[in-house]
Coordinates of C-alpha atoms and ligand atoms in Angstrom, one line a residue:
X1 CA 10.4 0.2 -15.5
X2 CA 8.0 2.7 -14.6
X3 CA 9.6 5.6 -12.6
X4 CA 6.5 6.1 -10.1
X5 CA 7.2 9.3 -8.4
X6 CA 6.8 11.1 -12.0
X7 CA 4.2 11.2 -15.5
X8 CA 2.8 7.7 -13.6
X9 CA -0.1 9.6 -12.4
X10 CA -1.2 10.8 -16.0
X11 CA -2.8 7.6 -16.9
X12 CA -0.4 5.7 -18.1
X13 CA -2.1 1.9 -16.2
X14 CA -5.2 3.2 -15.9
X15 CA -6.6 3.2 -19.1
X16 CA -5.0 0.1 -20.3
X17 CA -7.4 -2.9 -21.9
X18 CA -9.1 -5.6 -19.8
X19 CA -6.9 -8.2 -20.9
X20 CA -3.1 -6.1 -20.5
X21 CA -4.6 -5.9 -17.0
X22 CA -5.4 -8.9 -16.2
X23 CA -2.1 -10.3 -17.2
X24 CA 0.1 -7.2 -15.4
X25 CA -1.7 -8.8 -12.0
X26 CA -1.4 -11.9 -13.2
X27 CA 2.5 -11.3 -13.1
X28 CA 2.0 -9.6 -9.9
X29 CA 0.2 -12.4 -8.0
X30 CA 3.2 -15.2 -9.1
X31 CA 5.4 -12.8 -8.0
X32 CA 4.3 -12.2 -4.4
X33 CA 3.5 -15.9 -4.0
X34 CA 6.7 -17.0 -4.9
X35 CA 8.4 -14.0 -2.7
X36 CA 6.0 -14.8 0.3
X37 CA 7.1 -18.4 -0.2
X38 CA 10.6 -18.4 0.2
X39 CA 10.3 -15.4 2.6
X40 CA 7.1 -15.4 5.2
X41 CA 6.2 -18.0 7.4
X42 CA 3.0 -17.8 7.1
X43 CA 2.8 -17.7 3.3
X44 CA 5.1 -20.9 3.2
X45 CA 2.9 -22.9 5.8
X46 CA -0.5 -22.1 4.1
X47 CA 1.5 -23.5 0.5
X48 CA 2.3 -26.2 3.2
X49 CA -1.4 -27.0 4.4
X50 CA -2.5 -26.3 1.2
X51 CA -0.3 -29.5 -0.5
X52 CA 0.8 -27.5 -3.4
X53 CA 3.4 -24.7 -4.8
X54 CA 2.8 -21.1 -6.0
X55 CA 2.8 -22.2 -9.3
X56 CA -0.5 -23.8 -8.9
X57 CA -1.7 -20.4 -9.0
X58 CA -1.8 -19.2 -12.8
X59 CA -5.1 -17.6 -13.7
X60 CA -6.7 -14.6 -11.0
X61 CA -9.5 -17.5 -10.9
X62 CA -7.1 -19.9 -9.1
X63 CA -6.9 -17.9 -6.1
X64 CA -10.1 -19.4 -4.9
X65 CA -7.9 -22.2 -4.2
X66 CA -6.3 -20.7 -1.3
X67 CA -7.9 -20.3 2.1
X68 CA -9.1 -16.5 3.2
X69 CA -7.5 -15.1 5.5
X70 CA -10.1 -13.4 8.3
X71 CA -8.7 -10.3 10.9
X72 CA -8.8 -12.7 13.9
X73 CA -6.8 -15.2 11.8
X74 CA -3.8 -12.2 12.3
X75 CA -4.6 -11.4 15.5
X76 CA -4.4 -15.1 16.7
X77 CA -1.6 -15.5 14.5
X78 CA 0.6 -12.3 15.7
X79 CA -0.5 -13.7 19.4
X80 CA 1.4 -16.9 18.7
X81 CA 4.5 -15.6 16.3
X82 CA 4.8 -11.9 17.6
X83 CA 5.0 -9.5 16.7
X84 CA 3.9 -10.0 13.2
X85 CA 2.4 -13.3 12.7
X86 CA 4.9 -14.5 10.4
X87 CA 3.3 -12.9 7.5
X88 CA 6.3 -10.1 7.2
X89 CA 9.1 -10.3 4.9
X90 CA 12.1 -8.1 6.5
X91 CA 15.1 -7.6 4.7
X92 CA 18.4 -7.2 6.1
X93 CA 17.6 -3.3 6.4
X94 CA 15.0 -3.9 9.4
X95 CA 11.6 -2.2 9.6
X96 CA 11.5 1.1 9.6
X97 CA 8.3 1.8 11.2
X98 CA 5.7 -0.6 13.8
X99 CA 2.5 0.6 13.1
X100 CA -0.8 -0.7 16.0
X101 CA -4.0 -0.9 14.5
X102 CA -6.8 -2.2 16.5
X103 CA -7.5 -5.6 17.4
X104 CA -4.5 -5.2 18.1
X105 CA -2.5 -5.8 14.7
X106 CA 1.3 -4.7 14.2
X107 CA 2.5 -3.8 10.8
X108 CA 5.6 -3.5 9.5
X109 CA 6.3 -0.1 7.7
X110 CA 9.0 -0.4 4.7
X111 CA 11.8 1.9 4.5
X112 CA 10.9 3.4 0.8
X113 CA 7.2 3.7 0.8
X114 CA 6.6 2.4 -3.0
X115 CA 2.3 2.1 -3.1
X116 CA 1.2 4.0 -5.8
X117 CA -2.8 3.4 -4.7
X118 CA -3.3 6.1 -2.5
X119 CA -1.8 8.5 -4.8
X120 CA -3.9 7.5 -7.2
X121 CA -6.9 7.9 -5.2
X122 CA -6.0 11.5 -4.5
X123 CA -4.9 12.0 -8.1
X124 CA -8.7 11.2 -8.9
X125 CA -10.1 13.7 -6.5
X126 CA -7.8 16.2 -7.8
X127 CA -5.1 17.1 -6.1
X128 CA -1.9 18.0 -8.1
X129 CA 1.1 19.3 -7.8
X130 CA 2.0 22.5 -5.8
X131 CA -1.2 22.0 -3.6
X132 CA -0.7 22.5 -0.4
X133 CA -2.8 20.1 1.7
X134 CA -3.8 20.0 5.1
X135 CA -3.6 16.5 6.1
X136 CA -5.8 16.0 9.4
X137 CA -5.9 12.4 9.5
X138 CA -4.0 10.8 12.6
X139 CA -0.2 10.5 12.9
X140 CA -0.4 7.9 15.2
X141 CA -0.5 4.5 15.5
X142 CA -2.1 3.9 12.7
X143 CA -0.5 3.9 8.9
X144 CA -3.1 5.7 6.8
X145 CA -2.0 9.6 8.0
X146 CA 1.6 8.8 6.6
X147 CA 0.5 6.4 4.1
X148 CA -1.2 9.8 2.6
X149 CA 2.0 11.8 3.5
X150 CA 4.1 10.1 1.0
X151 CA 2.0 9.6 -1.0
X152 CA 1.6 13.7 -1.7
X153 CA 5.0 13.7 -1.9
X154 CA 4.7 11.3 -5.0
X155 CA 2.3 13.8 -6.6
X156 CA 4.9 16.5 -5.9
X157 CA 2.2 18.4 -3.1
X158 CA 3.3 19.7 -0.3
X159 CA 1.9 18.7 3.5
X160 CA 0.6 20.4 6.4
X161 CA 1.3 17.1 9.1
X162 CA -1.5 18.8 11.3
X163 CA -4.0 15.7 12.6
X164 CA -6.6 16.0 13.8
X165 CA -7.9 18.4 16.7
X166 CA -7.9 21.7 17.1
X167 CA -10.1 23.6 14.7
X168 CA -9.5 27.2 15.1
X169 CA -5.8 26.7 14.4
X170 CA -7.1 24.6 11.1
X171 CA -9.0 27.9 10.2
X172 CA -6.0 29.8 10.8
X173 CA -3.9 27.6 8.9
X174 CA -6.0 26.7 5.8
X175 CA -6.1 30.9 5.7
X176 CA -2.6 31.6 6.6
X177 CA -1.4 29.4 4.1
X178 CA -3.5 29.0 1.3
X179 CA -4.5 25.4 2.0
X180 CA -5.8 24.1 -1.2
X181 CA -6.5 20.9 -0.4
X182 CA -7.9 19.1 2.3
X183 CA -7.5 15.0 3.5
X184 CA -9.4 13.6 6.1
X185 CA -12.6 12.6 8.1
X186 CA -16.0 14.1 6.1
X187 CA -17.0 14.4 9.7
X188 CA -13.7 16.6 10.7
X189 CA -14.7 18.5 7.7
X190 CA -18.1 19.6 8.4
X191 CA -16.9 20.4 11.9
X192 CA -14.2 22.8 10.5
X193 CA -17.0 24.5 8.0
X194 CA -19.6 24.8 11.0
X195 CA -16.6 26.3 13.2
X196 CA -15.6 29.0 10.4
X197 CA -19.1 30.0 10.2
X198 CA -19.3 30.2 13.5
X199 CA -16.4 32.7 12.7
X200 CA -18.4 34.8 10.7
X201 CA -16.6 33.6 7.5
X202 CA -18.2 32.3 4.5
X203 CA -16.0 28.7 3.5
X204 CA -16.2 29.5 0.1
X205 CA -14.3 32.7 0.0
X206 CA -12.7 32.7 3.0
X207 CA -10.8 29.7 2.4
X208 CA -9.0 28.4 -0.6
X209 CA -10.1 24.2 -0.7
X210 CA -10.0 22.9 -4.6
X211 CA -10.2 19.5 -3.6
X212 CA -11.6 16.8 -0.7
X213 CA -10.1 14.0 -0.4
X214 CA -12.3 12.3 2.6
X215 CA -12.2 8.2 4.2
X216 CA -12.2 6.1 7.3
X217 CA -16.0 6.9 7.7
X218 CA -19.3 6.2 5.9
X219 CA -20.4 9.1 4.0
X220 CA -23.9 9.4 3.1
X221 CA -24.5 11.6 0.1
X222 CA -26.6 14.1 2.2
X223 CA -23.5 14.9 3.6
X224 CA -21.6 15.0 0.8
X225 CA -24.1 17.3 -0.7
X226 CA -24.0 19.6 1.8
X227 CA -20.1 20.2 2.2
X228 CA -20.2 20.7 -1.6
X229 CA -22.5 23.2 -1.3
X230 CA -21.2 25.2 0.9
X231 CA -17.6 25.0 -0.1
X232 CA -18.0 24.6 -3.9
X233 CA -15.1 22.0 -4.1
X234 CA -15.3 17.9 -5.4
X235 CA -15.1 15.8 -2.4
X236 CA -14.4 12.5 -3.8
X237 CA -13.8 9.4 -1.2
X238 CA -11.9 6.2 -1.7
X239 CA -11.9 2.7 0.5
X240 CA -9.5 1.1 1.6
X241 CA -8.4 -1.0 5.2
X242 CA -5.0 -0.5 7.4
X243 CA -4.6 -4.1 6.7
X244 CA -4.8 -4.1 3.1
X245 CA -4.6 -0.2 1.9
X246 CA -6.4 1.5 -0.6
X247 CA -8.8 -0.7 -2.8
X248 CA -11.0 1.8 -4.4
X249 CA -11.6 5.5 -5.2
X250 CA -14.2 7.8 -6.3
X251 CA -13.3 9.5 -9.9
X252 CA -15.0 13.3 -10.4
X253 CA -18.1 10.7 -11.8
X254 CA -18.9 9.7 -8.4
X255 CA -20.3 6.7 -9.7
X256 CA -18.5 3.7 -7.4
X257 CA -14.9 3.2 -6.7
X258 CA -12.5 2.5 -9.5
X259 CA -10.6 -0.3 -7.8
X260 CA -7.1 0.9 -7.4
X261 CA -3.8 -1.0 -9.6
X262 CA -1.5 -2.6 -7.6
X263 CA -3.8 -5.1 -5.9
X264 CA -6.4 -7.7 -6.3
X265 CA -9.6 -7.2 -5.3
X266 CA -12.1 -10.4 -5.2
X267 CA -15.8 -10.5 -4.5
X268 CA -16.7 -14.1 -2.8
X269 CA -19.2 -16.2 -1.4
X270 CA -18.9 -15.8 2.5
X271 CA -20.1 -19.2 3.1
X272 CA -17.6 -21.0 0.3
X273 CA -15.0 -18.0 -0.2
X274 CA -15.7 -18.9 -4.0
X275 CA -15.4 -15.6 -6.4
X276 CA -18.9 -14.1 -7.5
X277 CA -20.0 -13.0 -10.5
X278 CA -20.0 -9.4 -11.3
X279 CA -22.7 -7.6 -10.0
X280 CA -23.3 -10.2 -7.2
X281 CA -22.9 -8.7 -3.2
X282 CA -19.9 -10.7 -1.6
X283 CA -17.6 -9.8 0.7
X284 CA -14.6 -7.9 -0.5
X285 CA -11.3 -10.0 -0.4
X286 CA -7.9 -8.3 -1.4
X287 CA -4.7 -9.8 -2.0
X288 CA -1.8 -7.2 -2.0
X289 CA 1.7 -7.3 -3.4
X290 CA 3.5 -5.4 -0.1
X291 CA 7.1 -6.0 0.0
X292 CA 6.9 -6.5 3.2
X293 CA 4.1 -7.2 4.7
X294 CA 2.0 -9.0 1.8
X295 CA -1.6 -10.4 2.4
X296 CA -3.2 -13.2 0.6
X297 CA -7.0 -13.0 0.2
X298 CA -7.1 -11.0 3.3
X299 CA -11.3 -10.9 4.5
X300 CA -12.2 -7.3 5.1
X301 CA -15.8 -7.8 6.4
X302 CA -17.2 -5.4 3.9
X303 CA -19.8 -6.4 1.3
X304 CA -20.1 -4.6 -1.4
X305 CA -20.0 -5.4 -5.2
X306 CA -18.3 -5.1 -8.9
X307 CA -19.5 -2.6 -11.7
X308 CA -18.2 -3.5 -15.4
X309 CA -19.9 -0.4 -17.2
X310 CA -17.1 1.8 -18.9
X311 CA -17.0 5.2 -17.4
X312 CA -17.1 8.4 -18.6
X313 CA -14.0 9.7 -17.1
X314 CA -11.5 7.1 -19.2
X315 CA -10.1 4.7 -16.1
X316 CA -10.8 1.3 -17.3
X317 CA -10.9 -0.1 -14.0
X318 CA -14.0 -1.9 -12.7
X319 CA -15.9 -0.1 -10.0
X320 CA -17.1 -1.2 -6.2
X321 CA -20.0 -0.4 -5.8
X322 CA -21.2 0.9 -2.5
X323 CA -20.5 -0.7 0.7
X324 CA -23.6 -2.3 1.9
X325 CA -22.5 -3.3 5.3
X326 CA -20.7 -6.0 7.3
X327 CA -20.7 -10.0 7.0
X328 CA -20.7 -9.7 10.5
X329 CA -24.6 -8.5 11.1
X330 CA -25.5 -11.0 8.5
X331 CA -28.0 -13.4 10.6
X332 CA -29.4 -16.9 9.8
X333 CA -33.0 -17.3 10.1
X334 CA -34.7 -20.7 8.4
X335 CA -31.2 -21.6 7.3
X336 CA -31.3 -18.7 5.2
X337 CA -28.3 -15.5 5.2
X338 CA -30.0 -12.3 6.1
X339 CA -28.6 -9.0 5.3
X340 CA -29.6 -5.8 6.5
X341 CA -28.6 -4.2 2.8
X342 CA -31.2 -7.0 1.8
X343 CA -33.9 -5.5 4.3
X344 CA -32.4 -2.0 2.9
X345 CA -33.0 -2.6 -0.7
X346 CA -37.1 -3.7 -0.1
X347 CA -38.1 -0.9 1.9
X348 CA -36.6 1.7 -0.1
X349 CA -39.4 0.7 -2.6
X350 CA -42.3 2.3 0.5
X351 CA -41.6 5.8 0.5
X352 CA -44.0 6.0 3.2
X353 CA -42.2 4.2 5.3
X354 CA -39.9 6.1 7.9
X355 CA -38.2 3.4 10.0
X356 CA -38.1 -0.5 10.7
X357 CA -36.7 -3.2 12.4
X358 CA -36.6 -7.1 12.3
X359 CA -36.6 -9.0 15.2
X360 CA -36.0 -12.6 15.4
X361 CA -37.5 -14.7 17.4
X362 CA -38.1 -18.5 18.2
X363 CA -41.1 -20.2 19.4
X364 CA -42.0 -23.7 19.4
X365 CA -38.2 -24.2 18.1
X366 CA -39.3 -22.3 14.7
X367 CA -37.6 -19.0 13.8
X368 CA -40.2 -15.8 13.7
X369 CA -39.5 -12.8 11.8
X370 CA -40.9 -9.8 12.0
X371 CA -41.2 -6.7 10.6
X372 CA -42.0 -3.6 12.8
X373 CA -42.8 -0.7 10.6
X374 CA -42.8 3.4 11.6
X375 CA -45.1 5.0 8.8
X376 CA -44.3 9.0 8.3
X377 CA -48.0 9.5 8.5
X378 CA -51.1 7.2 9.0
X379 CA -52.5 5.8 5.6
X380 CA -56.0 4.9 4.8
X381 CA -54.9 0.8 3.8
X382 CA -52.7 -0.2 6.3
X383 CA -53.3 -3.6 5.5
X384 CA -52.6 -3.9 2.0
X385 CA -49.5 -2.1 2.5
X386 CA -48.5 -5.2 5.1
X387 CA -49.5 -7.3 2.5
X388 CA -47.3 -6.1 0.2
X389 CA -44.3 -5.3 2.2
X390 CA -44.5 -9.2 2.7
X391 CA -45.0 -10.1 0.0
X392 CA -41.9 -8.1 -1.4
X393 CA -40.0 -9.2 1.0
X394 CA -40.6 -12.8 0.9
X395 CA -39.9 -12.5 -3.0
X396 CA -36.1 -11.2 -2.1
X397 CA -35.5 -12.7 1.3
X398 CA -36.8 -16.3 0.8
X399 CA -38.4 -16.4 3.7
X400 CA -41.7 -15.4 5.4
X401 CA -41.7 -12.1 7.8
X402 CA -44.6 -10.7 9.3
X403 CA -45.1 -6.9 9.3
X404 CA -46.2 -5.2 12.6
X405 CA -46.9 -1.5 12.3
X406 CA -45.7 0.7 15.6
X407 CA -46.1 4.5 16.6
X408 CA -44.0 6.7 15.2
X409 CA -40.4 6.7 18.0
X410 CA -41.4 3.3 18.6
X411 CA -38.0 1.5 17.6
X412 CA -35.2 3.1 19.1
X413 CA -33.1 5.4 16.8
X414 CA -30.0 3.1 17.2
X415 CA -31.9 0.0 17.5
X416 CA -29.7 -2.9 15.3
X417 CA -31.6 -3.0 12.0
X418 CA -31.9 -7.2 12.5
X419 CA -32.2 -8.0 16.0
X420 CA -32.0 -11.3 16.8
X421 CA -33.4 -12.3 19.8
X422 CA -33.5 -15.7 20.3
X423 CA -31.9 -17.6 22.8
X424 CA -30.4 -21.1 22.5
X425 CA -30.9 -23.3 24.7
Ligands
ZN501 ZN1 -14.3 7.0 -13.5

């Protein structure tokens, strides 16, 4: 047995070969199957529907024989078998917390909080023990804020339980007490660096951060750049769900998200829920091995993709790559999926180019795509540009757009990137 709250965190899993890996999940996955079996409801009935037992399920590749399981699946589920849907397993010791996530979604909290992954994500960005760390993620509701708690308390750090809110007193504190360490929002973070300039202090001397660990939010690397700059600390970020918890982090590389142990992470078709090869953008499926509240090729809604490269800071672990958006603003035009990460990847090849939009229409009972293009300035060939721009994107889309170019502040700032506009009827 591995004792987990010491000398786990000093590499012990995560260097391992492909193949010790791949048969420690394997274990893993039989495991909560056969516990979910006898145990949740939910897990029992979908063995049920599914005409077969958890020992159909040998090889990581057999998942693809059970069904995913989507967010409104819970929800409907928890609606008709409250509060949890059936998919707990509770022990004769009870629950020990209800956590209320929205849509809305209860969760049963264990007693002993065992999941190594967060730790392991804040391990990566640095933090160590005897930091002290200012944890400004919500206590309530939610799991993540004491999800993080304990799991500082696995890496022998000690907590400042502060949440969000009130930024002079995090000024105060991070001072008073020699934060070094800081966990939460990267948005909450610039607002706390703009606010203690706004002091008249300089964030790099004034306070003490070694170490960022940031989520919950997108964090574009201008950002990133930016709060490195000016507080001269790694912020590394990691993704995870409330549903599912952590399924990736950032290593000092910053080059994707090692994906964490203690959980399968899958890449599938949308359309067929079959697994992708690596490198190909799916939609990122996790199965988990909770004790009590396990979740079996749960659908998060995020693309994203796999990275096999080694990397240079040892973890063996294969990477996500970044998250590219949701399956949900995917839209069908010719029969064809659309993606705005799709649209994304083209036009970052027309550096000229400072905003556009596809709108789809319908005439005549034919879908209509178009392209509307912003250009930074006005260029001498206008039209071979909209040649090429179709061309390109025809070659990577499968299907024909036409490219219409607009005044600059002609497509609205928040405008959806696809806009489908036609109406059925
Ligand atoms: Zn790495």
């Amino acid at each position: 047995m591995i004792d987990r709250r010491h000398g786990y965190f000093q590499r012990e899993k995560e260097t391992i070969s492909k193949e010790n890996r791949e048969a420690y999940l394997k274990e893993k996955l039989s495991e909560i199957l056969y516990h979910g079996y006898r145990q949740s409801k939910a897990i029992h009935s979908m063995f049920e529907k599914a005409g077969f037992m958890p020992d159909a399920v040998k090889e990581l590749k057999d998942l693809e024989k059970l069904p995913i399981t989507k967010k409104a699946d819970l929800v409907n589920a928890q609606k008709e078998n409250p509060p949890f849907g059936g998919f707990e397993i509770v022990s004769e010791a009870g629950v020990r917390r209800v956590y209320i996530s929205p849509g809305p979604v209860f969760e049963p909290g264990e007693w002993d909080y065992e999941d190594i992954r967060w730790a392991q994500a804040l391990f990566a960005c640095g933090i160590r023990k005897g930091d002290v760390v200012l944890n400004t993620f919500n206590y309530h509701l939610t799991p993540l804020a004491i999800m993080l708690d304990e799991s500082l308390r696995m890496l022998e750090a000690t907590v400042i339980p502060v949440g969000p809110g009130n930024i002079s007193m995090q000024i105060h504190l991070m001072r008073q007490l020699q934060v070094t360490g800081y966990l939460g929002t990267p948005s909450f973070l610039m607002s706390i660096v703009d606010a203690a300039e706004g002091m008249r202090l300089d964030p790099k001397r004034d306070l003490h951060l070694k170490a960022a660990f940031v989520g919950a939010e997108m964090f574009p690397e201008s950002l990133r750049q930016k709060l490195e700059g000016k507080l001269e600390v790694l912020i590394r970020q990691a993704y995870g769900t409330v549903d599912v918890g952590c399924l990736g982090y950032e290593c000092p590389e910053k080059n994707g998200m090692h994906l964490s142990e203690d959980v399968i992470v899958e890449i599938v078709d949308t359309e067929t829920g079959k697994q992708l090869e690596i490198g190909a953008t799916g939609e990122i499926v996790a199965t988990t091995f909770s004790k009590v509240f396990p979740m079996i090729r749960f659908a998060t809604g995020d693309l994203s993709y796999l990275i096999e490269d080694p990397c240079r800071c040892g973890r063996t672990a294969m990477r996500l790559g970044k998250i590219l958006g949701r399956t949900d603003q995917v839209t069908k035009v010719w029969g064809i999926f659309i993606h705005p990460w799709q649209v994304d990847e083209v036009m970052a090849r027309f550096p000229g180019v400072a905003n556009y939009q596809i709108v789809v229409t319908r005439k005549d009972y034919r879908d209509q795509m178009t392209m509307y293009i912003e250009l930074k300035e006005t260029i001498p060939d206008q039209a071979g540009l909209k040649r090429r721009v179709e061309r390109e994107m025809e070659e990577a889309l499968k299907v024909k757009s036409q490219v219409e170019f607009v005044q600059k502040g002609g497509i609205p700032d928040r405008a959806r990137k696809i806009d489908d506009r036609r109406i059925w009827e």
